[in-house]
C-alpha positions as protocol buffer text, in pm:
chain_id: "A"
residue {
  index: 1
  type: UNK
  ca { x: 3801 y: -1798 z: -1337 }
}
residue {
  index: 2
  type: UNK
  ca { x: 3650 y: -1609 z: -1043 }
}
residue {
  index: 3
  type: UNK
  ca { x: 3477 y: -1376 z: -1287 }
}
residue {
  index: 4
  type: UNK
  ca { x: 3320 y: -1670 z: -1468 }
}
residue {
  index: 5
  type: UNK
  ca { x: 3201 y: -1818 z: -1139 }
}
residue {
  index: 6
  type: UNK
  ca { x: 3047 y: -1491 z: -1032 }
}
residue {
  index: 7
  type: UNK
  ca { x: 2869 y: -1458 z: -1364 }
}
residue {
  index: 8
  type: UNK
  ca { x: 2739 y: -1815 z: -1333 }
}
residue {
  index: 9
  type: UNK
  ca { x: 2599 y: -1737 z: -988 }
}
residue {
  index: 10
  type: UNK
  ca { x: 2441 y: -1409 z: -1098 }
}
residue {
  index: 11
  type: UNK
  ca { x: 2273 y: -1552 z: -1410 }
}
residue {
  index: 12
  type: UNK
  ca { x: 2030 y: -1790 z: -1232 }
}
residue {
  index: 13
  type: UNK
  ca { x: 1953 y: -1516 z: -980 }
}
residue {
  index: 14
  type: UNK
  ca { x: 1836 y: -1284 z: -1256 }
}
residue {
  index: 15
  type: UNK
  ca { x: 1627 y: -1564 z: -1400 }
}
residue {
  index: 16
  type: UNK
  ca { x: 1453 y: -1594 z: -1062 }
}
residue {
  index: 17
  type: UNK
  ca { x: 1398 y: -1221 z: -1029 }
}
residue {
  index: 18
  type: UNK
  ca { x: 1262 y: -1175 z: -1381 }
}
residue {
  index: 19
  type: UNK
  ca { x: 918 y: -1346 z: -1349 }
}
residue {
  index: 20
  type: UNK
  ca { x: 798 y: -1162 z: -1034 }
}
residue {
  index: 21
  type: UNK
  ca { x: 942 y: -834 z: -1161 }
}
residue {
  index: 22
  type: UNK
  ca { x: 765 y: -880 z: -1494 }
}
residue {
  index: 23
  type: UNK
  ca { x: 437 y: -956 z: -1316 }
}
residue {
  index: 24
  type: UNK
  ca { x: 458 y: -643 z: -1098 }
}
residue {
  index: 25
  type: UNK
  ca { x: 539 y: -435 z: -1406 }
}
residue {
  index: 26
  type: UNK
  ca { x: 237 y: -582 z: -1587 }
}
residue {
  index: 27
  type: UNK
  ca { x: 11 y: -493 z: -1292 }
}
residue {
  index: 28
  type: UNK
  ca { x: 144 y: -136 z: -1284 }
}
residue {
  index: 29
  type: UNK
  ca { x: 102 y: -96 z: -1660 }
}
residue {
  index: 30
  type: UNK
  ca { x: -253 y: -231 z: -1636 }
}
residue {
  index: 31
  type: UNK
  ca { x: -337 y: 19 z: -1363 }
}
residue {
  index: 32
  type: UNK
  ca { x: -180 y: 298 z: -1568 }
}
residue {
  index: 33
  type: UNK
  ca { x: -380 y: 193 z: -1873 }
}
residue {
  index: 34
  type: UNK
  ca { x: -705 y: 198 z: -1677 }
}
residue {
  index: 35
  type: UNK
  ca { x: -617 y: 542 z: -1539 }
}
residue {
  index: 36
  type: UNK
  ca { x: -607 y: 678 z: -1896 }
}
residue {
  index: 37
  type: UNK
  ca { x: -978 y: 610 z: -1945 }
}
residue {
  index: 38
  type: UNK
  ca { x: -1209 y: 907 z: -1893 }
}
residue {
  index: 39
  type: UNK
  ca { x: -1377 y: 917 z: -1551 }
}
residue {
  index: 40
  type: UNK
  ca { x: -1160 y: 634 z: -1418 }
}
residue {
  index: 41
  type: UNK
  ca { x: -1199 y: 592 z: -1043 }
}
residue {
  index: 42
  type: UNK
  ca { x: -882 y: 623 z: -830 }
}
residue {
  index: 43
  type: UNK
  ca { x: -1005 y: 352 z: -592 }
}
residue {
  index: 44
  type: UNK
  ca { x: -1046 y: 104 z: -879 }
}
residue {
  index: 45
  type: UNK
  ca { x: -691 y: 178 z: -994 }
}
residue {
  index: 46
  type: UNK
  ca { x: -563 y: 132 z: -642 }
}
residue {
  index: 47
  type: UNK
  ca { x: -740 y: -203 z: -606 }
}
residue {
  index: 48
  type: UNK
  ca { x: -597 y: -328 z: -935 }
}
residue {
  index: 49
  type: UNK
  ca { x: -252 y: -271 z: -786 }
}
residue {
  index: 50
  type: UNK
  ca { x: -359 y: -400 z: -443 }
}
residue {
  index: 51
  type: UNK
  ca { x: -501 y: -728 z: -573 }
}
residue {
  index: 52
  type: UNK
  ca { x: -263 y: -779 z: -863 }
}
residue {
  index: 53
  type: UNK
  ca { x: 60 y: -716 z: -674 }
}
residue {
  index: 54
  type: UNK
  ca { x: -28 y: -968 z: -404 }
}
residue {
  index: 55
  type: UNK
  ca { x: -22 y: -1251 z: -658 }
}
residue {
  index: 56
  type: UNK
  ca { x: 354 y: -1210 z: -690 }
}
residue {
  index: 57
  type: UNK
  ca { x: 388 y: -1422 z: -374 }
}
residue {
  index: 58
  type: UNK
  ca { x: 254 y: -1724 z: -566 }
}
residue {
  index: 59
  type: UNK
  ca { x: 527 y: -1679 z: -826 }
}
residue {
  index: 60
  type: UNK
  ca { x: 790 y: -1649 z: -553 }
}
residue {
  index: 61
  type: UNK
  ca { x: 655 y: -1963 z: -384 }
}
residue {
  index: 62
  type: UNK
  ca { x: 636 y: -2159 z: -709 }
}
residue {
  index: 63
  type: UNK
  ca { x: 993 y: -2066 z: -812 }
}
residue {
  index: 64
  type: UNK
  ca { x: 1126 y: -2098 z: -456 }
}
residue {
  index: 65
  type: UNK
  ca { x: 1287 y: -1755 z: -482 }
}
residue {
  index: 66
  type: UNK
  ca { x: 1549 y: -1689 z: -210 }
}
residue {
  index: 67
  type: UNK
  ca { x: 1409 y: -1488 z: 82 }
}
residue {
  index: 68
  type: UNK
  ca { x: 1672 y: -1217 z: 48 }
}
residue {
  index: 69
  type: UNK
  ca { x: 1513 y: -1117 z: -285 }
}
residue {
  index: 70
  type: UNK
  ca { x: 1169 y: -1078 z: -130 }
}
residue {
  index: 71
  type: UNK
  ca { x: 1301 y: -895 z: 174 }
}
residue {
  index: 72
  type: UNK
  ca { x: 1514 y: -656 z: -32 }
}
residue {
  index: 73
  type: UNK
  ca { x: 1224 y: -588 z: -269 }
}
residue {
  index: 74
  type: UNK
  ca { x: 996 y: -517 z: 27 }
}
residue {
  index: 75
  type: UNK
  ca { x: 1249 y: -274 z: 178 }
}
residue {
  index: 76
  type: UNK
  ca { x: 1276 y: -88 z: -152 }
}
residue {
  index: 77
  type: UNK
  ca { x: 896 y: -81 z: -187 }
}
residue {
  index: 78
  type: UNK
  ca { x: 863 y: 56 z: 168 }
}
residue {
  index: 79
  type: UNK
  ca { x: 1109 y: 333 z: 90 }
}
residue {
  index: 80
  type: UNK
  ca { x: 932 y: 423 z: -235 }
}
residue {
  index: 81
  type: UNK
  ca { x: 588 y: 429 z: -74 }
}
residue {
  index: 82
  type: UNK
  ca { x: 709 y: 649 z: 212 }
}
residue {
  index: 83
  type: UNK
  ca { x: 856 y: 892 z: -39 }
}
residue {
  index: 84
  type: UNK
  ca { x: 531 y: 881 z: -236 }
}
residue {
  index: 85
  type: UNK
  ca { x: 346 y: 1035 z: 58 }
}
residue {
  index: 86
  type: UNK
  ca { x: 575 y: 1340 z: 25 }
}
residue {
  index: 87
  type: UNK
  ca { x: 637 y: 1348 z: -350 }
}
residue {
  index: 88
  type: UNK
  ca { x: 385 y: 1250 z: -623 }
}
residue {
  index: 89
  type: UNK
  ca { x: 563 y: 927 z: -716 }
}
residue {
  index: 90
  type: UNK
  ca { x: 252 y: 705 z: -693 }
}
residue {
  index: 91
  type: UNK
  ca { x: -39 y: 948 z: -719 }
}
residue {
  index: 92
  type: UNK
  ca { x: -281 y: 692 z: -861 }
}
residue {
  index: 93
  type: UNK
  ca { x: -220 y: 455 z: -571 }
}
residue {
  index: 94
  type: UNK
  ca { x: -217 y: 687 z: -272 }
}
residue {
  index: 95
  type: UNK
  ca { x: -478 y: 945 z: -372 }
}
residue {
  index: 96
  type: UNK
  ca { x: -784 y: 779 z: -223 }
}
residue {
  index: 97
  type: UNK
  ca { x: -925 y: 1083 z: -49 }
}
residue {
  index: 98
  type: UNK
  ca { x: -821 y: 980 z: 301 }
}
residue {
  index: 99
  type: UNK
  ca { x: -514 y: 970 z: 520 }
}
residue {
  index: 100
  type: UNK
  ca { x: -369 y: 623 z: 499 }
}
residue {
  index: 101
  type: UNK
  ca { x: -38 y: 441 z: 525 }
}
residue {
  index: 102
  type: UNK
  ca { x: -188 y: 131 z: 369 }
}
residue {
  index: 103
  type: UNK
  ca { x: 56 y: 110 z: 77 }
}
residue {
  index: 104
  type: UNK
  ca { x: 352 y: 122 z: 315 }
}
residue {
  index: 105
  type: UNK
  ca { x: 199 y: -141 z: 544 }
}
residue {
  index: 106
  type: UNK
  ca { x: 130 y: -360 z: 240 }
}
residue {
  index: 107
  type: UNK
  ca { x: 500 y: -369 z: 143 }
}
residue {
  index: 108
  type: UNK
  ca { x: 607 y: -407 z: 506 }
}
residue {
  index: 109
  type: UNK
  ca { x: 381 y: -708 z: 561 }
}
residue {
  index: 110
  type: UNK
  ca { x: 524 y: -886 z: 256 }
}
residue {
  index: 111
  type: UNK
  ca { x: 877 y: -836 z: 384 }
}
residue {
  index: 112
  type: UNK
  ca { x: 792 y: -961 z: 733 }
}
residue {
  index: 113
  type: UNK
  ca { x: 606 y: -1270 z: 612 }
}
residue {
  index: 114
  type: UNK
  ca { x: 879 y: -1367 z: 367 }
}
residue {
  index: 115
  type: UNK
  ca { x: 1145 y: -1316 z: 636 }
}
residue {
  index: 116
  type: UNK
  ca { x: 955 y: -1533 z: 883 }
}
residue {
  index: 117
  type: UNK
  ca { x: 807 y: -1818 z: 681 }
}
residue {
  index: 118
  type: UNK
  ca { x: 1071 y: -1859 z: 409 }
}
residue {
  index: 119
  type: UNK
  ca { x: 1332 y: -1921 z: 677 }
}
residue {
  index: 120
  type: UNK
  ca { x: 1096 y: -2163 z: 849 }
}
residue {
  index: 121
  type: UNK
  ca { x: 1059 y: -2339 z: 513 }
}
residue {
  index: 122
  type: UNK
  ca { x: 684 y: -2284 z: 535 }
}
residue {
  index: 123
  type: UNK
  ca { x: 623 y: -2037 z: 248 }
}
residue {
  index: 124
  type: UNK
  ca { x: 259 y: -2142 z: 218 }
}
residue {
  index: 125
  type: UNK
  ca { x: 172 y: -1934 z: 525 }
}
residue {
  index: 126
  type: UNK
  ca { x: 331 y: -1623 z: 378 }
}
residue {
  index: 127
  type: UNK
  ca { x: 130 y: -1687 z: 61 }
}
residue {
  index: 128
  type: UNK
  ca { x: -186 y: -1740 z: 267 }
}
residue {
  index: 129
  type: UNK
  ca { x: -150 y: -1411 z: 455 }
}
residue {
  index: 130
  type: UNK
  ca { x: -63 y: -1205 z: 151 }
}
residue {
  index: 131
  type: UNK
  ca { x: -337 y: -1355 z: -67 }
}
residue {
  index: 132
  type: UNK
  ca { x: -596 y: -1285 z: 203 }
}
residue {
  index: 133
  type: UNK
  ca { x: -475 y: -928 z: 218 }
}
residue {
  index: 134
  type: UNK
  ca { x: -475 y: -890 z: -159 }
}
residue {
  index: 135
  type: UNK
  ca { x: -798 y: -1065 z: -256 }
}
residue {
  index: 136
  type: UNK
  ca { x: -998 y: -1066 z: 67 }
}
residue {
  index: 137
  type: UNK
  ca { x: -935 y: -707 z: 170 }
}
residue {
  index: 138
  type: UNK
  ca { x: -939 y: -582 z: -190 }
}
residue {
  index: 139
  type: UNK
  ca { x: -1271 y: -741 z: -287 }
}
residue {
  index: 140
  type: UNK
  ca { x: -1428 y: -656 z: 49 }
}
residue {
  index: 141
  type: UNK
  ca { x: -1359 y: -288 z: -14 }
}
residue {
  index: 142
  type: UNK
  ca { x: -1495 y: -298 z: -368 }
}
residue {
  index: 143
  type: UNK
  ca { x: -1810 y: -494 z: -278 }
}
residue {
  index: 144
  type: UNK
  ca { x: -1867 y: -280 z: 28 }
}
residue {
  index: 145
  type: UNK
  ca { x: -1846 y: 42 z: -169 }
}
residue {
  index: 146
  type: UNK
  ca { x: -2059 y: -79 z: -458 }
}
residue {
  index: 147
  type: UNK
  ca { x: -2323 y: -286 z: -283 }
}
residue {
  index: 148
  type: UNK
  ca { x: -2285 y: -216 z: 87 }
}
residue {
  index: 149
  type: UNK
  ca { x: -2623 y: -96 z: 211 }
}
residue {
  index: 150
  type: UNK
  ca { x: -2597 y: -209 z: 572 }
}
residue {
  index: 151
  type: UNK
  ca { x: -2334 y: 10 z: 735 }
}
residue {
  index: 152
  type: UNK
  ca { x: -2163 y: 0 z: 1071 }
}
residue {
  index: 153
  type: UNK
  ca { x: -1895 y: 222 z: 1222 }
}
residue {
  index: 154
  type: UNK
  ca { x: -1599 y: 87 z: 1416 }
}
residue {
  index: 155
  type: UNK
  ca { x: -1343 y: 324 z: 1566 }
}
residue {
  index: 156
  type: UNK
  ca { x: -1436 y: 595 z: 1319 }
}
residue {
  index: 157
  type: UNK
  ca { x: -1415 y: 369 z: 1011 }
}
residue {
  index: 158
  type: UNK
  ca { x: -1735 y: 299 z: 819 }
}
residue {
  index: 159
  type: UNK
  ca { x: -1778 y: -59 z: 705 }
}
residue {
  index: 160
  type: UNK
  ca { x: -2062 y: -261 z: 558 }
}
residue {
  index: 161
  type: UNK
  ca { x: -2186 y: -607 z: 645 }
}
residue {
  index: 162
  type: UNK
  ca { x: -2175 y: -694 z: 274 }
}
residue {
  index: 163
  type: UNK
  ca { x: -1805 y: -608 z: 260 }
}
residue {
  index: 164
  type: UNK
  ca { x: -1729 y: -797 z: 580 }
}
residue {
  index: 165
  type: UNK
  ca { x: -1915 y: -1104 z: 451 }
}
residue {
  index: 166
  type: UNK
  ca { x: -1709 y: -1087 z: 132 }
}
residue {
  index: 167
  type: UNK
  ca { x: -1392 y: -1074 z: 342 }
}
residue {
  index: 168
  type: UNK
  ca { x: -1499 y: -1383 z: 535 }
}
residue {
  index: 169
  type: UNK
  ca { x: -1591 y: -1588 z: 229 }
}
residue {
  index: 170
  type: UNK
  ca { x: -1282 y: -1497 z: 25 }
}
residue {
  index: 171
  type: UNK
  ca { x: -1045 y: -1546 z: 320 }
}
residue {
  index: 172
  type: UNK
  ca { x: -1199 y: -1884 z: 395 }
}
residue {
  index: 173
  type: UNK
  ca { x: -1169 y: -2000 z: 35 }
}
residue {
  index: 174
  type: UNK
  ca { x: -805 y: -1892 z: 9 }
}
residue {
  index: 175
  type: UNK
  ca { x: -719 y: -2066 z: 336 }
}
residue {
  index: 176
  type: UNK
  ca { x: -896 y: -2387 z: 238 }
}
residue {
  index: 177
  type: UNK
  ca { x: -725 y: -2406 z: -103 }
}
residue {
  index: 178
  type: UNK
  ca { x: -374 y: -2345 z: 35 }
}
residue {
  index: 179
  type: UNK
  ca { x: -410 y: -2574 z: 336 }
}
residue {
  index: 180
  type: UNK
  ca { x: -572 y: -2855 z: 137 }
}
residue {
  index: 181
  type: UNK
  ca { x: -285 y: -2834 z: -112 }
}
residue {
  index: 182
  type: UNK
  ca { x: -16 y: -2845 z: 158 }
}
residue {
  index: 183
  type: UNK
  ca { x: -173 y: -3037 z: 448 }
}
residue {
  index: 184
  type: UNK
  ca { x: -428 y: -3265 z: 287 }
}
residue {
  index: 185
  type: UNK
  ca { x: -797 y: -3298 z: 362 }
}
residue {
  index: 186
  type: UNK
  ca { x: -920 y: -3334 z: 719 }
}
residue {
  index: 187
  type: UNK
  ca { x: -1193 y: -3189 z: 937 }
}
residue {
  index: 188
  type: UNK
  ca { x: -930 y: -2980 z: 1117 }
}
residue {
  index: 189
  type: UNK
  ca { x: -842 y: -2799 z: 794 }
}
residue {
  index: 190
  type: UNK
  ca { x: -1202 y: -2687 z: 747 }
}
residue {
  index: 191
  type: UNK
  ca { x: -1230 y: -2569 z: 1108 }
}
residue {
  index: 192
  type: UNK
  ca { x: -899 y: -2385 z: 1085 }
}
residue {
  index: 193
  type: UNK
  ca { x: -1004 y: -2220 z: 757 }
}
residue {
  index: 194
  type: UNK
  ca { x: -1324 y: -2092 z: 918 }
}
residue {
  index: 195
  type: UNK
  ca { x: -1131 y: -1964 z: 1220 }
}
residue {
  index: 196
  type: UNK
  ca { x: -874 y: -1786 z: 1003 }
}
residue {
  index: 197
  type: UNK
  ca { x: -1152 y: -1629 z: 793 }
}
residue {
  index: 198
  type: UNK
  ca { x: -1322 y: -1492 z: 1106 }
}
residue {
  index: 199
  type: UNK
  ca { x: -992 y: -1360 z: 1244 }
}
residue {
  index: 200
  type: UNK
  ca { x: -907 y: -1194 z: 911 }
}
residue {
  index: 201
  type: UNK
  ca { x: -1251 y: -1032 z: 896 }
}
residue {
  index: 202
  type: UNK
  ca { x: -1219 y: -898 z: 1250 }
}
residue {
  index: 203
  type: UNK
  ca { x: -875 y: -756 z: 1176 }
}
residue {
  index: 204
  type: UNK
  ca { x: -995 y: -599 z: 851 }
}
residue {
  index: 205
  type: UNK
  ca { x: -1265 y: -413 z: 1042 }
}
residue {
  index: 206
  type: UNK
  ca { x: -990 y: -220 z: 1223 }
}
residue {
  index: 207
  type: UNK
  ca { x: -857 y: -24 z: 927 }
}
residue {
  index: 208
  type: UNK
  ca { x: -742 y: 297 z: 1093 }
}
residue {
  index: 209
  type: UNK
  ca { x: -470 y: 461 z: 878 }
}
residue {
  index: 210
  type: UNK
  ca { x: -459 y: 148 z: 663 }
}
residue {
  index: 211
  type: UNK
  ca { x: -320 y: -66 z: 946 }
}
residue {
  index: 212
  type: UNK
  ca { x: -530 y: -359 z: 824 }
}
residue {
  index: 213
  type: UNK
  ca { x: -277 y: -405 z: 543 }
}
residue {
  index: 214
  type: UNK
  ca { x: -37 y: -512 z: 817 }
}
residue {
  index: 215
  type: UNK
  ca { x: -263 y: -679 z: 1073 }
}
residue {
  index: 216
  type: UNK
  ca { x: -467 y: -887 z: 827 }
}
residue {
  index: 217
  type: UNK
  ca { x: -180 y: -1069 z: 653 }
}
residue {
  index: 218
  type: UNK
  ca { x: 30 y: -1113 z: 968 }
}
residue {
  index: 219
  type: UNK
  ca { x: -267 y: -1219 z: 1180 }
}
residue {
  index: 220
  type: UNK
  ca { x: -401 y: -1458 z: 916 }
}
residue {
  index: 221
  type: UNK
  ca { x: -66 y: -1624 z: 852 }
}
residue {
  index: 222
  type: UNK
  ca { x: 23 y: -1651 z: 1222 }
}
residue {
  index: 223
  type: UNK
  ca { x: -317 y: -1789 z: 1323 }
}
residue {
  index: 224
  type: UNK
  ca { x: -313 y: -2049 z: 1042 }
}
residue {
  index: 225
  type: UNK
  ca { x: 40 y: -2156 z: 1134 }
}
residue {
  index: 226
  type: UNK
  ca { x: -33 y: -2187 z: 1506 }
}
residue {
  index: 227
  type: UNK
  ca { x: -366 y: -2366 z: 1457 }
}
residue {
  index: 228
  type: UNK
  ca { x: -203 y: -2616 z: 1222 }
}
residue {
  index: 229
  type: UNK
  ca { x: 63 y: -2682 z: 1486 }
}
residue {
  index: 230
  type: UNK
  ca { x: -201 y: -2728 z: 1755 }
}
residue {
  index: 231
  type: UNK
  ca { x: -467 y: -2929 z: 1572 }
}
residue {
  index: 232
  type: UNK
  ca { x: -299 y: -3110 z: 1284 }
}
residue {
  index: 233
  type: UNK
  ca { x: 71 y: -3169 z: 1340 }
}
residue {
  index: 234
  type: UNK
  ca { x: 174 y: -3418 z: 1605 }
}
């Protein structure tokens, strides 16, 4: 009887794990497929993983996956990425021609945000922070490298105004969509979205050793949460 009960409890858990796991596998396979093309750019492959993997938070939010799954997955991802800096486990992701812990910080930020906001029963803020990191930071880097003609240097990191503008626009759009869906429409939501976009852009400008993959999602989620508490909730 106890065996049957344990199997019944495990079965729905696997059903919850399967969709996000399948999505991450699809992203990795897509990146691998692109890497097989002649003259494929390592940075493009890295951004496919960077942007694609972040969308897993929407699946977790939609399916209301237990936080322990997200936290455990993040811990495993942190361990794998740390090992990948020593052994060539993820060469297509980490070989970007510069010293960076960005992949590790990416996994760490997901674990922290899930741990914080899932237990607060406010998963939308975890989704907000991770989506800004995935899409905002990812597209800012691609646009900046391809079309960035107006450069500036901040603490040794070269950025472009085109990339920073992309970060602001994408971050603002993500914040507006998520907050409108969860809080409704009000003038405060639009002001908060602009403020979060500016904060995310400022944090992304400080990208020493890839630390922006930690500061951007945590700062964006925390600022949105606190501003909602101050300006919207009674």
